[in-house]
CSV table of C-alpha atoms in Angstrom, one decimal:
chain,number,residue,atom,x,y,z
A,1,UNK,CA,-16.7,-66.3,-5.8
A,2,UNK,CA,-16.0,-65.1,-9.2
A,3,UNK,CA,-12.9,-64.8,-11.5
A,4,UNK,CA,-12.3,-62.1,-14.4
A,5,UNK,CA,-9.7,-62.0,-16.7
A,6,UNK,CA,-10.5,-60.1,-20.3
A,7,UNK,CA,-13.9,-59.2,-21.1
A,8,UNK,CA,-15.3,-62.6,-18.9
A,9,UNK,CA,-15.8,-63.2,-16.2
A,10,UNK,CA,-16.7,-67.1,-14.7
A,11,UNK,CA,-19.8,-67.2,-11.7
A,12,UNK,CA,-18.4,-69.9,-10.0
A,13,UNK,CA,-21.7,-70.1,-7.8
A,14,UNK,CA,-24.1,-69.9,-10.7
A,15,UNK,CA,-21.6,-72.3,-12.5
A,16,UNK,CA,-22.1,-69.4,-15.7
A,17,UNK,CA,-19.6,-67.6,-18.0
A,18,UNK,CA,-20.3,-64.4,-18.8
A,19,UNK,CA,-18.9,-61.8,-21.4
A,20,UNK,CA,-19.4,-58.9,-19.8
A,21,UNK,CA,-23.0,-58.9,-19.1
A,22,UNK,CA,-23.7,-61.6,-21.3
A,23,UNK,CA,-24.4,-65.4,-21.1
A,24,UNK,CA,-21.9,-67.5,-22.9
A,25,UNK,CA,-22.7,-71.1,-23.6
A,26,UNK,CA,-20.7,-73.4,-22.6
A,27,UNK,CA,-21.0,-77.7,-21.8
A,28,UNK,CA,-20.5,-78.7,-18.5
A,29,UNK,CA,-17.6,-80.7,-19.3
A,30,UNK,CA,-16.3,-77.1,-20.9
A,31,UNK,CA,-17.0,-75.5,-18.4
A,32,UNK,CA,-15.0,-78.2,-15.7
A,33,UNK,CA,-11.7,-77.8,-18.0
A,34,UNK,CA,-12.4,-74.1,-17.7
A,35,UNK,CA,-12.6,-73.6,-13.5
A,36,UNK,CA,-9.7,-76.4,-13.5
A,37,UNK,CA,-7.5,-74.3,-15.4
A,38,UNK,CA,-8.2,-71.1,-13.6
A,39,UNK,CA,-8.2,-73.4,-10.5
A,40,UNK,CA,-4.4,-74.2,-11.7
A,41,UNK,CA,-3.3,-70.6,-12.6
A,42,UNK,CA,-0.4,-70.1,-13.4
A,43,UNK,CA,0.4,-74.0,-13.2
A,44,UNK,CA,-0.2,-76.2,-16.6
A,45,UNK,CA,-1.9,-79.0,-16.3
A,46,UNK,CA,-1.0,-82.2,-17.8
A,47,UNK,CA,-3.5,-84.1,-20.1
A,48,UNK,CA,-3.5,-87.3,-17.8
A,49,UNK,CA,-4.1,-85.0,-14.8
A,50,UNK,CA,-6.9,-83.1,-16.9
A,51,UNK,CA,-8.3,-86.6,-18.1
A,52,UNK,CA,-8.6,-87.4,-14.5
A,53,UNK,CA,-10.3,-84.7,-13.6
A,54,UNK,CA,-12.8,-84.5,-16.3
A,55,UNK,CA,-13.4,-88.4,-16.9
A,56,UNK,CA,-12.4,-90.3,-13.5
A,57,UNK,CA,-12.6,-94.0,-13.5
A,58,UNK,CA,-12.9,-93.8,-17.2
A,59,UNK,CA,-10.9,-94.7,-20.2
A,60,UNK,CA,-11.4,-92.0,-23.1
A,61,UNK,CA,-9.4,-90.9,-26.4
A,62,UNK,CA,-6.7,-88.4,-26.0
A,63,UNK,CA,-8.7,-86.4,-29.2
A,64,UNK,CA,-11.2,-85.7,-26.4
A,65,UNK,CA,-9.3,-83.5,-24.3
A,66,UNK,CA,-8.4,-82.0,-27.5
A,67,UNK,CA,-12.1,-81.4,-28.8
A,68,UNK,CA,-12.8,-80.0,-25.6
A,69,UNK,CA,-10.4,-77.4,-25.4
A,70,UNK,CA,-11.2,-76.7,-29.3
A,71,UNK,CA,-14.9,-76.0,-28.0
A,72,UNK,CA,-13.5,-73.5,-24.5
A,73,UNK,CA,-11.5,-71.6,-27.2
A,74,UNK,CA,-14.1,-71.4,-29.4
A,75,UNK,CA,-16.3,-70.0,-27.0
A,76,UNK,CA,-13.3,-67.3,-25.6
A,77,UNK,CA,-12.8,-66.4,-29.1
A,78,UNK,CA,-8.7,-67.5,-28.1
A,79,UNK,CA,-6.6,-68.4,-31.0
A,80,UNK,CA,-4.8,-71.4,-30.4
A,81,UNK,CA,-2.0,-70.2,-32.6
A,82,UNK,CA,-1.5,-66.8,-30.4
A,83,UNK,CA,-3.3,-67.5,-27.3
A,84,UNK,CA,-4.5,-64.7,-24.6
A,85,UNK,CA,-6.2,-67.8,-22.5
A,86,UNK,CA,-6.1,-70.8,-23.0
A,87,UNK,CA,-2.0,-71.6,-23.9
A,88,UNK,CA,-1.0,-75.7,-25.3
A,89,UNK,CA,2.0,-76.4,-23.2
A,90,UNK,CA,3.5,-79.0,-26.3
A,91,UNK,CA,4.3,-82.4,-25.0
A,92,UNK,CA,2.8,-82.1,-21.8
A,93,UNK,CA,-1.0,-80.2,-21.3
A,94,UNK,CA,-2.1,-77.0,-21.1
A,95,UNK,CA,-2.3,-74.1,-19.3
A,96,UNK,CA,-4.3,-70.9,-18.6
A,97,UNK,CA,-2.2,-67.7,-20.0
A,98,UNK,CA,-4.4,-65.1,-18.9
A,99,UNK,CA,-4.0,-62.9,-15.1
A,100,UNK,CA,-7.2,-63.8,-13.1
A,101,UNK,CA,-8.9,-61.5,-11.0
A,102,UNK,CA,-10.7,-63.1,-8.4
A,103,UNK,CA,-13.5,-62.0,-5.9
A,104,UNK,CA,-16.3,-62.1,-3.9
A,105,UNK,CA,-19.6,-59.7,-3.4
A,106,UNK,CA,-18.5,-59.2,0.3
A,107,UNK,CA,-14.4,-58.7,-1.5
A,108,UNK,CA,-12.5,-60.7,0.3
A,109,UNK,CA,-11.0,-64.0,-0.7
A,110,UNK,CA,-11.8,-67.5,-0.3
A,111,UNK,CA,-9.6,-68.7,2.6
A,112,UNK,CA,-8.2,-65.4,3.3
A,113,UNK,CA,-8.1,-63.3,6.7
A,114,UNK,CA,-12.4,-62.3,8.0
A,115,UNK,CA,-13.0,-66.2,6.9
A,116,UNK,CA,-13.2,-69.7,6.9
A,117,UNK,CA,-13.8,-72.8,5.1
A,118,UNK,CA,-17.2,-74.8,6.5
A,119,UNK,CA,-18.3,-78.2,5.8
A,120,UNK,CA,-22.2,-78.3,6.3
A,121,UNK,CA,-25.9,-79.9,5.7
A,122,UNK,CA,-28.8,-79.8,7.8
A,123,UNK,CA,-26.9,-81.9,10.2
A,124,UNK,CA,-23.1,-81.0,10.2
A,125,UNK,CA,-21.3,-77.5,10.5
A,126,UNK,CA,-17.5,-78.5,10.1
A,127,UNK,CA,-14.9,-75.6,10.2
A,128,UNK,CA,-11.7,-76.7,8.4
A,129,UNK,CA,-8.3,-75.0,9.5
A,130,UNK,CA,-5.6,-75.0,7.2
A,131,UNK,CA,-4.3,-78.9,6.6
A,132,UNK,CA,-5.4,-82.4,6.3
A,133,UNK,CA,-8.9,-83.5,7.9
A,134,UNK,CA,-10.0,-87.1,7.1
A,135,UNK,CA,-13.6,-88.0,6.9
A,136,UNK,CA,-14.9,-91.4,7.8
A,137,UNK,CA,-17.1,-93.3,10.1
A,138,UNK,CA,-14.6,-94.8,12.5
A,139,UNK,CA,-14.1,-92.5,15.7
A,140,UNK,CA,-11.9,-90.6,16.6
A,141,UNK,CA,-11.9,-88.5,13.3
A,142,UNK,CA,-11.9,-85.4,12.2
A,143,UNK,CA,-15.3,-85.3,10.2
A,144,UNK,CA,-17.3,-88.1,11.5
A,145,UNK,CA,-20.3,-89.5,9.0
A,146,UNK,CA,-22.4,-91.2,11.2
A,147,UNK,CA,-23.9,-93.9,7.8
A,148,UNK,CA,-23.1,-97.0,7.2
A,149,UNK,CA,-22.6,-96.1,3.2
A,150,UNK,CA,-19.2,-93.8,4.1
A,151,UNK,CA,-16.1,-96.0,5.0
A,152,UNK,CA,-14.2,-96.3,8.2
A,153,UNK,CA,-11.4,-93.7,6.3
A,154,UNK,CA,-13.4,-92.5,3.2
A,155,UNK,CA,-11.7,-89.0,2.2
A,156,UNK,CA,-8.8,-86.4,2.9
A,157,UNK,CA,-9.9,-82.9,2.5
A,158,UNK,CA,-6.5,-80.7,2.5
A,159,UNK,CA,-6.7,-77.2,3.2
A,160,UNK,CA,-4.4,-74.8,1.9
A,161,UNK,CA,-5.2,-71.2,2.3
A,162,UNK,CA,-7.6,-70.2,-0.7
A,163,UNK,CA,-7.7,-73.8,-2.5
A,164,UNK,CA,-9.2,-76.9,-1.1
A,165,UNK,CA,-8.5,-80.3,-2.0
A,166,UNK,CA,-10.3,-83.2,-1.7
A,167,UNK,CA,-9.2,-86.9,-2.0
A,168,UNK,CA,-10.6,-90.3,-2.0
A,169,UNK,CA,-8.9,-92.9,0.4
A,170,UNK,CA,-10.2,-96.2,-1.6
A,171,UNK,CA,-13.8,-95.8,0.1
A,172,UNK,CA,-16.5,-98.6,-1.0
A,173,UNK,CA,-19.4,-96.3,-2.1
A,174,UNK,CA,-16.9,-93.4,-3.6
A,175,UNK,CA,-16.3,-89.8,-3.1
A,176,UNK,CA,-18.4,-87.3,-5.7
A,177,UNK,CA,-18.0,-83.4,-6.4
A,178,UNK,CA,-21.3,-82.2,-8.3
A,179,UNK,CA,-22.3,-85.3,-9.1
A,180,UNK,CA,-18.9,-86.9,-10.8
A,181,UNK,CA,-17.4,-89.5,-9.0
A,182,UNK,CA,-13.2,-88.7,-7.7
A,183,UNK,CA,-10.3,-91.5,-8.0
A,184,UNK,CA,-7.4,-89.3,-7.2
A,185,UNK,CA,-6.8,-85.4,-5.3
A,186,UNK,CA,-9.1,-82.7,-6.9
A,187,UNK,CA,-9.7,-79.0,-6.6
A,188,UNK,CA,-12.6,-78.3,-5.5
A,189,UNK,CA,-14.2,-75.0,-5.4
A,190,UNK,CA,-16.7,-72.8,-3.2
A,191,UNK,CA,-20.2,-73.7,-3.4
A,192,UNK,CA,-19.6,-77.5,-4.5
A,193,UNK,CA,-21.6,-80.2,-3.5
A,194,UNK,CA,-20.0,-83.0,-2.1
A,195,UNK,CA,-20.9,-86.5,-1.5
A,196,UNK,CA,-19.4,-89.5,0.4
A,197,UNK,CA,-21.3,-92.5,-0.1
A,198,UNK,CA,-24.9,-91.4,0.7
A,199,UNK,CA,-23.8,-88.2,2.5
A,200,UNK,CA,-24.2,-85.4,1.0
A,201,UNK,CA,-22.3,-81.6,1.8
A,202,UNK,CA,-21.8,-78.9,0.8
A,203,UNK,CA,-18.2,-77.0,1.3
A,204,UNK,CA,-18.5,-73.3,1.5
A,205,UNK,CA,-16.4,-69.9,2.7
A,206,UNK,CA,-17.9,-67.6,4.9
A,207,UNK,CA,-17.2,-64.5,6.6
A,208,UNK,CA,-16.2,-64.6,10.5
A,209,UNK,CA,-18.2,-63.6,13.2
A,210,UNK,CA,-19.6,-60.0,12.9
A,211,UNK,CA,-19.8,-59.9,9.3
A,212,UNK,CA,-23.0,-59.7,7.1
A,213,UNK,CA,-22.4,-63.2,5.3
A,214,UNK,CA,-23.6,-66.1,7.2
A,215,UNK,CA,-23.5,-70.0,6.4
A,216,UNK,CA,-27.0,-71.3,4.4
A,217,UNK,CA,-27.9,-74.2,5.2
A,218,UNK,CA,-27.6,-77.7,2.5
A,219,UNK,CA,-31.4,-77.8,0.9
C-alpha cells in the first residue's frame, strides 16, 4: 500500500518516503509518528496516545515527541508556523493537515470490496472478517497459537473495514508489531510483522479469488 499527499509519497511495504522519485531519510521512530499520523487522518492524535505508540512501556520527556516532530517537519520541508502536513493541535497533540491519497499496485484498497485481511506464517492462514478476533492458546478461539509462550487470551485484533487494530489482553510474554512491544490498542498497517510471545505473523490484504495477487508466505 502506499499513501501520497504533496510531492511524497510513503511505501508502506518498503517502510521508505519518497519525494517524488527520491529517497528521503527519515529514523524509524520518524518514520512511526509519520504512518501513525496518516494512519489517524483526519483525527489528531494526542501526545499521550502518540507517546504510547512510539515508546510503550516506557517513560520519556514530553521534549521527545517534540524533537521528533521537529525532525518529520524538517524532512517535509513543513513550516510549523503555516503547516501543509504536519498541523500542532495546541493543548492536546497533533495532527496530519494534508488530503492522503492512498493505493495499491493492483488499485484497490486495503479492506475494501475484491479483498481480505489474512493472518499467516508457514503454518497459519487466518482470514479476518470485519470485528473482534481474539488470539490465544485456550480453545475455542478464534486464532489458536498452539505455543506455550502465547497466553490462554493474549490479543484482540479488531477489524474495521481498511484499518486494523490490534490489542494486548495482559499476555505474559507480550504482543510486538515490527519488533516494538504494544501495552494498549494500535494501528497496525499492511505488511507488519506481528508477534505474540514466540509466534511470529505476518498480517496482510490480498485480493479475492480470481485475482492476480496471491498471499506470500512468512519467510
Amino acid at each position: 500500500m502506499r499513501a501520497q499527499f504533496g510531492e511524497f509519497i510513503v511505501d508502506f511495504e518498503a517502510r521508505q518516503l519518497l519525494r517524488v522519485t527520491h529517497p528521503v531519510h527519515l529514523t524509524p521512530k520518524a518514520y512511526q509518528l509519520l504512518a501513525l499520523l496518516i494512519d489517524a487522518q483526519p483525527r489528531a492524535l494526542s501526545k499521550s496516545e502518540l507517546q504510547e505508540h512510539l515508546w510503550p512501556s516506557t517513560f520519556v520527556d514530553e521534549a521527545n515527541l517534540s524533537v521528533l516532530v521537529a525532525e518529520l517537519r524538517a524532512a517535509l520541508g513543513d513550516d510549523a508556523k503555516h503547516p501543509r502536513f504536519v498541523r500542532t493541535v495546541h493543548g492536546f497533540g497533533y495532527a496530519f493537515a494534508a488530503d492522503v491519497t492512498r493505493d495499491r499496485a493492483s488499485g484497490a484498497e486495503p479492506g475494501g470490496a475484491g479483498g481480505d485481511w489474512w493472518m499467516h506464517s508457514q503454518t497459519l492462514h487466518a482470514r479476518l472478517g470485519d470485528g473482534e478476533h481474539l488470539v490465544g492458546r485456550e480453545l475455542p478461539i478464534d486464532i489458536w497459537l498452539d505455543s506455550g509462550s502465547v497466553s490462554r487470551r493474549h490479543a484482540r485484533v479488531t477489524v474495521e473495514g481498511h484499518q486494523v487494530w490490534l490489542e494486548d489482553l495482559g499476555s505474559k510474554n507480550g504482543t510486538w508489531v515490527n519488533g516494538e512491544r504494544i501495552t494498549g490498542r494500535v494501528a497496525v498497517p499492511d505488511g507488519a510483522d506481528l508477534r505474540f510471545g514466540a509466534v511470529s505473523v505476518r498480517l496482510h490484504w490480498a485480493m479475492s479469488a480470481g485475482t492476480t495477487e496471491t498471499i506470500s508466505p512468512l519467510l
